[in-house]
Tab-separated table of C-alpha atoms in Angstrom:
chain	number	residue	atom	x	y	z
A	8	UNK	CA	113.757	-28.133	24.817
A	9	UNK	CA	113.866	-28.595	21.298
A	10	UNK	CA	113.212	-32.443	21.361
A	11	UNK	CA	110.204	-31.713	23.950
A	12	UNK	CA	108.547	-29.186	21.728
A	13	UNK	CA	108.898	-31.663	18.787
A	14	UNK	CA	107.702	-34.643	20.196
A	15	UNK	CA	104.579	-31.883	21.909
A	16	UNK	CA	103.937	-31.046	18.109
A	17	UNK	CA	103.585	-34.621	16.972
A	18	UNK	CA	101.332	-35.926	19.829
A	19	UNK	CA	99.117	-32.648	18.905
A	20	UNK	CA	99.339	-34.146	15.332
A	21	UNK	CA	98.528	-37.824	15.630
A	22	UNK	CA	95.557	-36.563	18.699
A	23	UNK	CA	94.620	-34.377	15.535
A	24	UNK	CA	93.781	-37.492	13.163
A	25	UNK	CA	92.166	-39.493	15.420
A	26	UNK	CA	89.904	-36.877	16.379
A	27	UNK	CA	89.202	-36.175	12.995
A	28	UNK	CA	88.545	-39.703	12.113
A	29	UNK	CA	86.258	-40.456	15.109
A	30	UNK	CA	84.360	-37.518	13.686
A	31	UNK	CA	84.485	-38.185	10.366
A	32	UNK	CA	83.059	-41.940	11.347
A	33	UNK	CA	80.265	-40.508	13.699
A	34	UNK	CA	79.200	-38.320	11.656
A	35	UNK	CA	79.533	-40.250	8.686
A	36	UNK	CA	77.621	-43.062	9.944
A	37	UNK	CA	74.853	-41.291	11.229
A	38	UNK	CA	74.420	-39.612	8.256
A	39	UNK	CA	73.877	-42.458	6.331
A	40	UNK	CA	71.976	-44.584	8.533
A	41	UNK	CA	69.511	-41.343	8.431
A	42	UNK	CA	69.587	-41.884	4.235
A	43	UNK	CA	69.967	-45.653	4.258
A	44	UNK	CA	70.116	-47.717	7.635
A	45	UNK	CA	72.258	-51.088	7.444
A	46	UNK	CA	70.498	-54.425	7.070
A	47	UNK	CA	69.539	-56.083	10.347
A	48	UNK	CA	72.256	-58.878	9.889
A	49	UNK	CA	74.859	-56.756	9.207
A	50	UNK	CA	74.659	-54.917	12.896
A	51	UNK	CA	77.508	-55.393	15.059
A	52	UNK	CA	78.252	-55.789	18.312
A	53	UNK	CA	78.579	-52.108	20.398
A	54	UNK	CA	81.926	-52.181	22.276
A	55	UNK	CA	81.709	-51.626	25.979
A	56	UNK	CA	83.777	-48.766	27.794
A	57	UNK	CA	86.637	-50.728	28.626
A	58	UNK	CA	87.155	-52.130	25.146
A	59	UNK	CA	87.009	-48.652	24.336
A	60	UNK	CA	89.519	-47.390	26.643
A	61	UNK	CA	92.286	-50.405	26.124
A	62	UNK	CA	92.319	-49.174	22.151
A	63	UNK	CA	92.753	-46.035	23.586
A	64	UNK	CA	96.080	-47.052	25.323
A	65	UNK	CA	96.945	-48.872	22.829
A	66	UNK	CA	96.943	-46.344	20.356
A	67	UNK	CA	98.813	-44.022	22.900
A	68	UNK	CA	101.422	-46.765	23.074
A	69	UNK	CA	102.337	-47.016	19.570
A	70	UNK	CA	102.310	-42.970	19.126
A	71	UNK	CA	105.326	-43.369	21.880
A	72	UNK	CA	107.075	-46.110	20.550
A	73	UNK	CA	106.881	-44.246	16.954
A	74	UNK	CA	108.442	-40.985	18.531
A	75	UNK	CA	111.502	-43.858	20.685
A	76	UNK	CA	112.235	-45.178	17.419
A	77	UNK	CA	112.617	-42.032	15.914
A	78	UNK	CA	114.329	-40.177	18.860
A	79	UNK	CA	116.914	-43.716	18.688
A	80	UNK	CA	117.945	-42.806	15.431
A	81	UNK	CA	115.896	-45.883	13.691
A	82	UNK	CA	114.422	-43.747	11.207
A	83	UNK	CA	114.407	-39.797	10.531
A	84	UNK	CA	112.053	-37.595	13.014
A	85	UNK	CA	110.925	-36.154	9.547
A	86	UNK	CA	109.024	-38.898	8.642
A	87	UNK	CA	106.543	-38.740	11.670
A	88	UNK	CA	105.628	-35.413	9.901
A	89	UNK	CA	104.948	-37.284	6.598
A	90	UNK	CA	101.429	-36.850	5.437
A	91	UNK	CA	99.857	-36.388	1.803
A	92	UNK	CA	98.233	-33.007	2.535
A	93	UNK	CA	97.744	-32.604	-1.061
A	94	UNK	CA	95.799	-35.840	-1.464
A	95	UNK	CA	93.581	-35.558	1.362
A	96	UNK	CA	92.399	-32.214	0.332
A	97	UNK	CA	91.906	-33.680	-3.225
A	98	UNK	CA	90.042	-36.817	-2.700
A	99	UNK	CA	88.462	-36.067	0.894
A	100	UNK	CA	85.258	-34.973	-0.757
A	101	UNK	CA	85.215	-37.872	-3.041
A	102	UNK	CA	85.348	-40.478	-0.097
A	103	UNK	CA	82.393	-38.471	0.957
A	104	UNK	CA	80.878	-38.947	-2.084
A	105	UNK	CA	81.592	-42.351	-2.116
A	106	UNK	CA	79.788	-43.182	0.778
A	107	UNK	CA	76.386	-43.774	-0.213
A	108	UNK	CA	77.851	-46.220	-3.174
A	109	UNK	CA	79.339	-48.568	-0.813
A	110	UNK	CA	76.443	-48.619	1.796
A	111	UNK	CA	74.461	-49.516	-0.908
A	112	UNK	CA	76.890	-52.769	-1.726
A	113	UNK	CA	76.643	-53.649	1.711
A	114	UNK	CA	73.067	-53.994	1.904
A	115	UNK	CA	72.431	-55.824	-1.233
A	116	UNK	CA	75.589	-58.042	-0.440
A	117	UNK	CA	77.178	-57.161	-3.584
A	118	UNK	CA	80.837	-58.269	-2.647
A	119	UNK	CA	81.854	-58.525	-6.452
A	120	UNK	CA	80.787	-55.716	-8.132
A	121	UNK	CA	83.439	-54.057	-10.708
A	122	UNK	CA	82.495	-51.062	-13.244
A	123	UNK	CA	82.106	-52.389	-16.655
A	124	UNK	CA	85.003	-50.659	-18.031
A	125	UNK	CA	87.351	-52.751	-15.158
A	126	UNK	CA	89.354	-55.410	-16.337
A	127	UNK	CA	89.512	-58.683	-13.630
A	128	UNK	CA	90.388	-61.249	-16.068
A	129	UNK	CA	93.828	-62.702	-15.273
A	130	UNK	CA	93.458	-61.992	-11.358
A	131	UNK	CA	93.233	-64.721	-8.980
A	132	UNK	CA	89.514	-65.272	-8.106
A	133	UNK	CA	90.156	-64.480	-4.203
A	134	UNK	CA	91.438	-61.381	-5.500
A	135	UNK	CA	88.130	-60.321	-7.395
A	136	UNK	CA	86.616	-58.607	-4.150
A	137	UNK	CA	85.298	-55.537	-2.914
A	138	UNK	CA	87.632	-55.861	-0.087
A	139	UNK	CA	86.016	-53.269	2.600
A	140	UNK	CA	83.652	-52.749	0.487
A	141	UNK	CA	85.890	-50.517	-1.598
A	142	UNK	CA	84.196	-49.168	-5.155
A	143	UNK	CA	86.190	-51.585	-7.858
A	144	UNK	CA	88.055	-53.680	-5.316
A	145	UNK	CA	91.861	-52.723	-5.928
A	146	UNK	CA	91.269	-52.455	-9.420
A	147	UNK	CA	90.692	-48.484	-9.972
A	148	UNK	CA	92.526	-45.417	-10.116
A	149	UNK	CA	89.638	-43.868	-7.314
A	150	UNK	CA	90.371	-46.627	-5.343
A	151	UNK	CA	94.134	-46.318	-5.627
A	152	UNK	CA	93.575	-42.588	-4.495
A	153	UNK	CA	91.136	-42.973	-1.810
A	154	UNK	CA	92.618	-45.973	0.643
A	155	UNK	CA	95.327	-44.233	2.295
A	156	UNK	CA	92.962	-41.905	3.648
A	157	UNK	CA	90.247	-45.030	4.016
A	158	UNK	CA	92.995	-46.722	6.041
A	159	UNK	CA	94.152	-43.737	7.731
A	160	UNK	CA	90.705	-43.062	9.464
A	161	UNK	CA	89.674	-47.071	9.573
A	162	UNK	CA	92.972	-47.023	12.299
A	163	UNK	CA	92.816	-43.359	14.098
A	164	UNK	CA	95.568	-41.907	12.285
A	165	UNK	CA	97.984	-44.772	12.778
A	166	UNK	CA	98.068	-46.529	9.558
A	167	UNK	CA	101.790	-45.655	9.110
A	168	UNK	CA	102.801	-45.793	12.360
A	169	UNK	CA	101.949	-49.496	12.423
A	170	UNK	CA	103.570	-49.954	9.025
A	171	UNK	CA	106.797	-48.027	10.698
A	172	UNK	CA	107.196	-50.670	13.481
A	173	UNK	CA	108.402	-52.814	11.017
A	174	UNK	CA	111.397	-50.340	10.452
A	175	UNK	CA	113.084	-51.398	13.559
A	176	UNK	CA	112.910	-55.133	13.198
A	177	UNK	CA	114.659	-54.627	9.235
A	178	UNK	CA	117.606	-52.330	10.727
A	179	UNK	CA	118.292	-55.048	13.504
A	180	UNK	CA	117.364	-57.962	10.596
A	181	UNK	CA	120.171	-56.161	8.532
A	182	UNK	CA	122.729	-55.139	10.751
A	183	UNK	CA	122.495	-58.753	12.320
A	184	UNK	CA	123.137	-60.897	8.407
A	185	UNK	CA	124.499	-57.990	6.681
A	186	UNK	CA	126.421	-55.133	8.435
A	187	UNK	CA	129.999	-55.314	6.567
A	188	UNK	CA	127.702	-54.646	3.130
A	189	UNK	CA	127.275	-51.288	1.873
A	190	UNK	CA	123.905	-49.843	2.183
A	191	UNK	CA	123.946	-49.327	-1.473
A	192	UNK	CA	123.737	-53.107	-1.895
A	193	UNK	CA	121.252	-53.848	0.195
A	194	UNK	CA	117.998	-55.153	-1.333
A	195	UNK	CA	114.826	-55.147	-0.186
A	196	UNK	CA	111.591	-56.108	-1.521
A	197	UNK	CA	107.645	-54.907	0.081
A	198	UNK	CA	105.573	-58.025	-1.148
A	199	UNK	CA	101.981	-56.058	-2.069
A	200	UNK	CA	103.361	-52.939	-1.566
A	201	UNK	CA	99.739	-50.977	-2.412
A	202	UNK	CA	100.563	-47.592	-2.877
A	203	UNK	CA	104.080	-47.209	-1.693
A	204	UNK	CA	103.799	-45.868	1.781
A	205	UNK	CA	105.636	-48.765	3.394
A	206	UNK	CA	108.434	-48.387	0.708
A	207	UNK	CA	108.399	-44.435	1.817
A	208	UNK	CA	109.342	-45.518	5.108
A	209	UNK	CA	111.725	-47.839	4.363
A	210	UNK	CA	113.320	-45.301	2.360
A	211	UNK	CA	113.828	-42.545	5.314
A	212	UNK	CA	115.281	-44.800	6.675
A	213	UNK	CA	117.688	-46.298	4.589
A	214	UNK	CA	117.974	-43.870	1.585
A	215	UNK	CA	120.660	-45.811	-0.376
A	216	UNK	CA	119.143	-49.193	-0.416
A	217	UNK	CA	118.201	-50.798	-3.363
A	218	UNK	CA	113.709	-50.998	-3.098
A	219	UNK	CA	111.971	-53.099	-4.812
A	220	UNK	CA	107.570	-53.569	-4.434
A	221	UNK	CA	105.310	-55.959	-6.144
A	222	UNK	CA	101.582	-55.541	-6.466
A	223	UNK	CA	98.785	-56.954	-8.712
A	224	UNK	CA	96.778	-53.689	-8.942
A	225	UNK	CA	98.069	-51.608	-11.880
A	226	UNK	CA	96.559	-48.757	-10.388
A	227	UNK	CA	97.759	-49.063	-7.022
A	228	UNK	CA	101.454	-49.330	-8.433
A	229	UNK	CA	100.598	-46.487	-10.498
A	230	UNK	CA	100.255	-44.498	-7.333
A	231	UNK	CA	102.843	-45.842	-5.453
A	232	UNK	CA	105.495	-44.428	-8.303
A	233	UNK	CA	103.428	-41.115	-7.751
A	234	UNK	CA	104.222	-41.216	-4.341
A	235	UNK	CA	107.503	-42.408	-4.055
A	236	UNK	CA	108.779	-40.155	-7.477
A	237	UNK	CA	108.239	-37.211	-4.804
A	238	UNK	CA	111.629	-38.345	-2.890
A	239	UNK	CA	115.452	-37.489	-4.021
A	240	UNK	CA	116.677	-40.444	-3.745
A	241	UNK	CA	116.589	-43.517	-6.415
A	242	UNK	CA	113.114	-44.491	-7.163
A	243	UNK	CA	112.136	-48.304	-6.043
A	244	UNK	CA	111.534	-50.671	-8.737
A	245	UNK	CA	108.139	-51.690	-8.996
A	246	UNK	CA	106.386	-54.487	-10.562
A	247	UNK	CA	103.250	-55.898	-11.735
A	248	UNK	CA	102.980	-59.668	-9.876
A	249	UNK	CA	100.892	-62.095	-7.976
A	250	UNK	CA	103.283	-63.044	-4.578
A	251	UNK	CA	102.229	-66.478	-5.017
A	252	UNK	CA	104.920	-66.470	-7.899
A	253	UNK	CA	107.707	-63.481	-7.025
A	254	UNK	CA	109.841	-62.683	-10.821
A	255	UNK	CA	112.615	-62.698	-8.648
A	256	UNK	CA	115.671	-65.396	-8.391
A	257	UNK	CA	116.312	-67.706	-5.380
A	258	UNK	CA	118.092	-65.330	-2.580
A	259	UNK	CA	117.884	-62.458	-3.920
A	260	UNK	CA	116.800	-60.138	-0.842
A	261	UNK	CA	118.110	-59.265	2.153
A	262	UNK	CA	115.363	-58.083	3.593
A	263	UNK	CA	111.351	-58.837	2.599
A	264	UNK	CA	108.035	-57.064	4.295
A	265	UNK	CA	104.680	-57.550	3.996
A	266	UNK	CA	102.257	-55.092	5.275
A	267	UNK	CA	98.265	-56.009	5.520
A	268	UNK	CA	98.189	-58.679	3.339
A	269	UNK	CA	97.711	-61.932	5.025
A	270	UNK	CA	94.188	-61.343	6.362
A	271	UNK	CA	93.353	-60.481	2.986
A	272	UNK	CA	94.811	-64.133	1.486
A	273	UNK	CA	92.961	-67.894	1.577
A	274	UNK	CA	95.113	-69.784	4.095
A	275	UNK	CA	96.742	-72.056	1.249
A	276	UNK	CA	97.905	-69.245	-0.476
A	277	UNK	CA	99.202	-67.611	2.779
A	278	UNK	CA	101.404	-70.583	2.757
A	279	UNK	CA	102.656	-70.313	-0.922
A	280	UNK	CA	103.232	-66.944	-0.533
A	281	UNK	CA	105.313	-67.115	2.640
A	282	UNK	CA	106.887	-70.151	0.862
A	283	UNK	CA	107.900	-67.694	-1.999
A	284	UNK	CA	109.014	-65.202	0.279
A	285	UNK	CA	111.368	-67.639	1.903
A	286	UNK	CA	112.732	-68.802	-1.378
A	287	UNK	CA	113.842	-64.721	-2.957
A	288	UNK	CA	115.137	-63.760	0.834
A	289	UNK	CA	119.073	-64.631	0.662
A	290	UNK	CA	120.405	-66.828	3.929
A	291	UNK	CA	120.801	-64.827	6.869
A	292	UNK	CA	118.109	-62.563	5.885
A	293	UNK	CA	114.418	-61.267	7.572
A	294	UNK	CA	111.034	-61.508	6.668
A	295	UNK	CA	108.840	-59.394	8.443
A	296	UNK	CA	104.801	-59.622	8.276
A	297	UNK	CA	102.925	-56.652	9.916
A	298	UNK	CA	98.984	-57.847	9.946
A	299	UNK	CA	95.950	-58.013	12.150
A	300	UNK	CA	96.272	-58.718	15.354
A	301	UNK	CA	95.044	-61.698	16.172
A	302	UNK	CA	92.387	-63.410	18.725
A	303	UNK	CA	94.857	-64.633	20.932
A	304	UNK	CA	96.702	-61.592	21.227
A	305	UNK	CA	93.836	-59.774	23.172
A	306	UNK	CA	91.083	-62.137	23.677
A	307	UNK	CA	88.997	-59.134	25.407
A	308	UNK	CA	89.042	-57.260	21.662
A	309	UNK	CA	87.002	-60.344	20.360
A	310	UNK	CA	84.261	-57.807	19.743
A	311	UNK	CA	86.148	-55.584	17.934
A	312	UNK	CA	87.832	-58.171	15.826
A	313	UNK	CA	84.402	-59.820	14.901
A	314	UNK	CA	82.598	-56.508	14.153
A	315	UNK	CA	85.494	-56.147	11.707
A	316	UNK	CA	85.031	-59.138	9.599
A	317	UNK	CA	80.926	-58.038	9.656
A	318	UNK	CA	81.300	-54.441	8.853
A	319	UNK	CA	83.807	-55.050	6.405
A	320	UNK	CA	84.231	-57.277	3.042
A	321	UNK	CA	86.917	-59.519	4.735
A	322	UNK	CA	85.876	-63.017	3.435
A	323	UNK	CA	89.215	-64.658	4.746
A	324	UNK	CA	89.524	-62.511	7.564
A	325	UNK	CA	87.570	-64.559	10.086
A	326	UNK	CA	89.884	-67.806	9.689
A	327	UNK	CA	92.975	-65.180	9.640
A	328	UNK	CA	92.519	-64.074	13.593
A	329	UNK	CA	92.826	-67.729	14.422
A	330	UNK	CA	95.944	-68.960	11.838
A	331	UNK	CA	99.018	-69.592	13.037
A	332	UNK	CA	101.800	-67.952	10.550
A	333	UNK	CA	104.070	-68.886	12.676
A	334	UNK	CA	103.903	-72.491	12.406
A	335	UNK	CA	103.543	-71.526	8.326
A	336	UNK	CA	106.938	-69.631	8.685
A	337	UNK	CA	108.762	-72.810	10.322
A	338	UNK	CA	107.071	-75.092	7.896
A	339	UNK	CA	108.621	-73.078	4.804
A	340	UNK	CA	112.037	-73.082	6.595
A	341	UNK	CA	112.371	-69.595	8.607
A	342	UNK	CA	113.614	-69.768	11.909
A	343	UNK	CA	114.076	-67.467	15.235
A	344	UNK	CA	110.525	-66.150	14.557
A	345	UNK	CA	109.728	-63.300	17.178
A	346	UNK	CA	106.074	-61.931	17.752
A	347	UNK	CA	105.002	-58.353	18.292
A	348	UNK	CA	102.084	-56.569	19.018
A	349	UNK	CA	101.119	-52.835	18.436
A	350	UNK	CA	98.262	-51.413	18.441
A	351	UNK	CA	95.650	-52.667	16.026
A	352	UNK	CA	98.467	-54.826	14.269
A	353	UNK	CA	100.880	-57.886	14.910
A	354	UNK	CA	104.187	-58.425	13.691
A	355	UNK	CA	106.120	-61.861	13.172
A	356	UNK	CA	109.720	-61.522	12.760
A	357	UNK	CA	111.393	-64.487	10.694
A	358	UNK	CA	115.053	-65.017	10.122
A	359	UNK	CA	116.201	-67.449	7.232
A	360	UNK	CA	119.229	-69.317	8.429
A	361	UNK	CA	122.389	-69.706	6.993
């Protein structure tokens, strides 16, 4: 009865975002299409009923499979619970306020606009964007404290329950090349690891492994320490680095995850990153990449996914949907690569060999 009620109380909850967030978009847009309508070009593609109702089912999917792994003992119930209340309270008014700022970007096509007291020298030059159109790219402490929520109601209230489906995979990953070593010496590394909510899973779920995230945005890894300082247990180590060149040693990690950033990479750094990925994860252990899904994957979405490259800043998103990581993975030396698919994202599964 217990379990029932529980799992009851967390379909309420997820049902709860994503009717907030398909308000919050309807209403949103509306709004400013009222103050400031879109340019022409920029229009996408209205998605018919049965588009409409496969997301749907897929997003009822992945709520299930997030309450299995948890009832399965992959990761604490707790954690489906786990939402910054505090922070959406907070900065909720400011994404509202926001709003008008990025519309604006969008219709003069001003994809690399940073306030003058922002700092982009130093970055990589794929990296100066206003990736979804987002006020000072990744390079801002508003920016840092507004995409959780951004990405929270971009995805219905499933932004961390596609970043928990790679929880599963790492257990199995682990147990598989690793399971007479203590917990304690387990390492694991989230390449971009943003703001730390990966990393929050990851520690639920193992809370005695060694963490370790890399990001280029100070101001994202600012947050993430915010974030993640809020646990007991020992805080990751985070650092300040481009994932093209990880300040790590050769086989260093058991275990390496990457959440969202591929779509967001030029396809020859793709490869250099997954090639540096390969090189810190130690023999025996798995590299996971949760990303877009791709065309292939549901070739009746095609809408969706090309409204998403027009209605948001995703210059290298368009040749993403059609890359084949997979063949990138074999190609830097990973092998027994497995493919999933849930909901809005895709997951390859890579296993270095011995």
């Amino acid at each position: 009865m217990t379990d029932a009620l529980t799992k009851l109380t967390y379909q309420a909850f997820q049902q709860g975002k994503s009717y907030f967030s398909l308000t919050h978009q309807t209403l949103a847009n509306q709004l400013l299409n009222w103050i400031n309508p879109i340019a022409t070009e920029a229009k996408t593609e209205p998605l018919s009923p049965a588009i409409l109702l496969k997301v749907q089912s897929l997003l009822n999917q992945i709520i299930e499979t997030d309450w299995e792994d948890a009832e399965q003992g992959v990761y604490p119930v707790s954690i489906l619970f786990d939402n910054s209340w505090d922070d959406f309270w907070r900065y909720y008014p400011m994404l509202l306020l926001d709003l008008p700022q990025r519309r604006q970007r969008i219709n003069q096509k001003r994809y690399q606009d940073f306030s003058s007291e922002i700092d982009t020298e130093g970055y990589p030059s794929y990296y100066i964007q206003n990736f979804h159109h987002q006020t000072d790219g990744y390079l801002s402490e508003m920016s840092a404290n507004l995409y959780d929520l951004q990405v929270e109601i971009l995805f219905s209230g499933a932004a961390d329950l596609m970043r928990r489906r790679v929880l599963a995979p790492l257990k199995t990953g682990l147990l598989k090349g690793f399971n007479t070593i203590p917990e304690k010496q387990i390492r694991l590394l989230d390449v971009a690891c943003g703001t730390g909510r990966t990393l929050r899973n990851i520690r639920a779920m193992l809370p005695k492994a060694s963490l370790f995230g890399v990001d280029l945005s100070p101001t994202y890894l600012r947050k993430a320490n915010q974030i993640l300082s809020e646990l007991p247990q020992e805080l990751p180590q985070l650092i300040q680095a481009n994932a093209e060149d990880l300040p790590f040693p050769d086989n260093f990690f058991q275990g390496v995850t990457s959440v969202f950033l591929f779509h967001e990479l030029p396809a020859s750094v793709r490869q250099r990153v997954i090639d540096e990925c390969f090189r810190v994860t130690k023999p025996g252990g798995v590299f996971i990449i949760c990303d877009s899904i791709q065309l292939q994957d549901h070739p009746d979405l095609k809408p969706m996914l090309e409204n998403f490259s027009k209605t948001f800043h995703e210059p290298y998103y368009h040749h993403y949907i059609t890359d084949d990581l997979g063949e990138r993975l074999e190609k830097a030396g990973f092998q027994t690569i497995n493919l999933q698919t849930h909901f809005a994202s895709k997951y390859w599964i890579a296993h270095k060999p011995y």
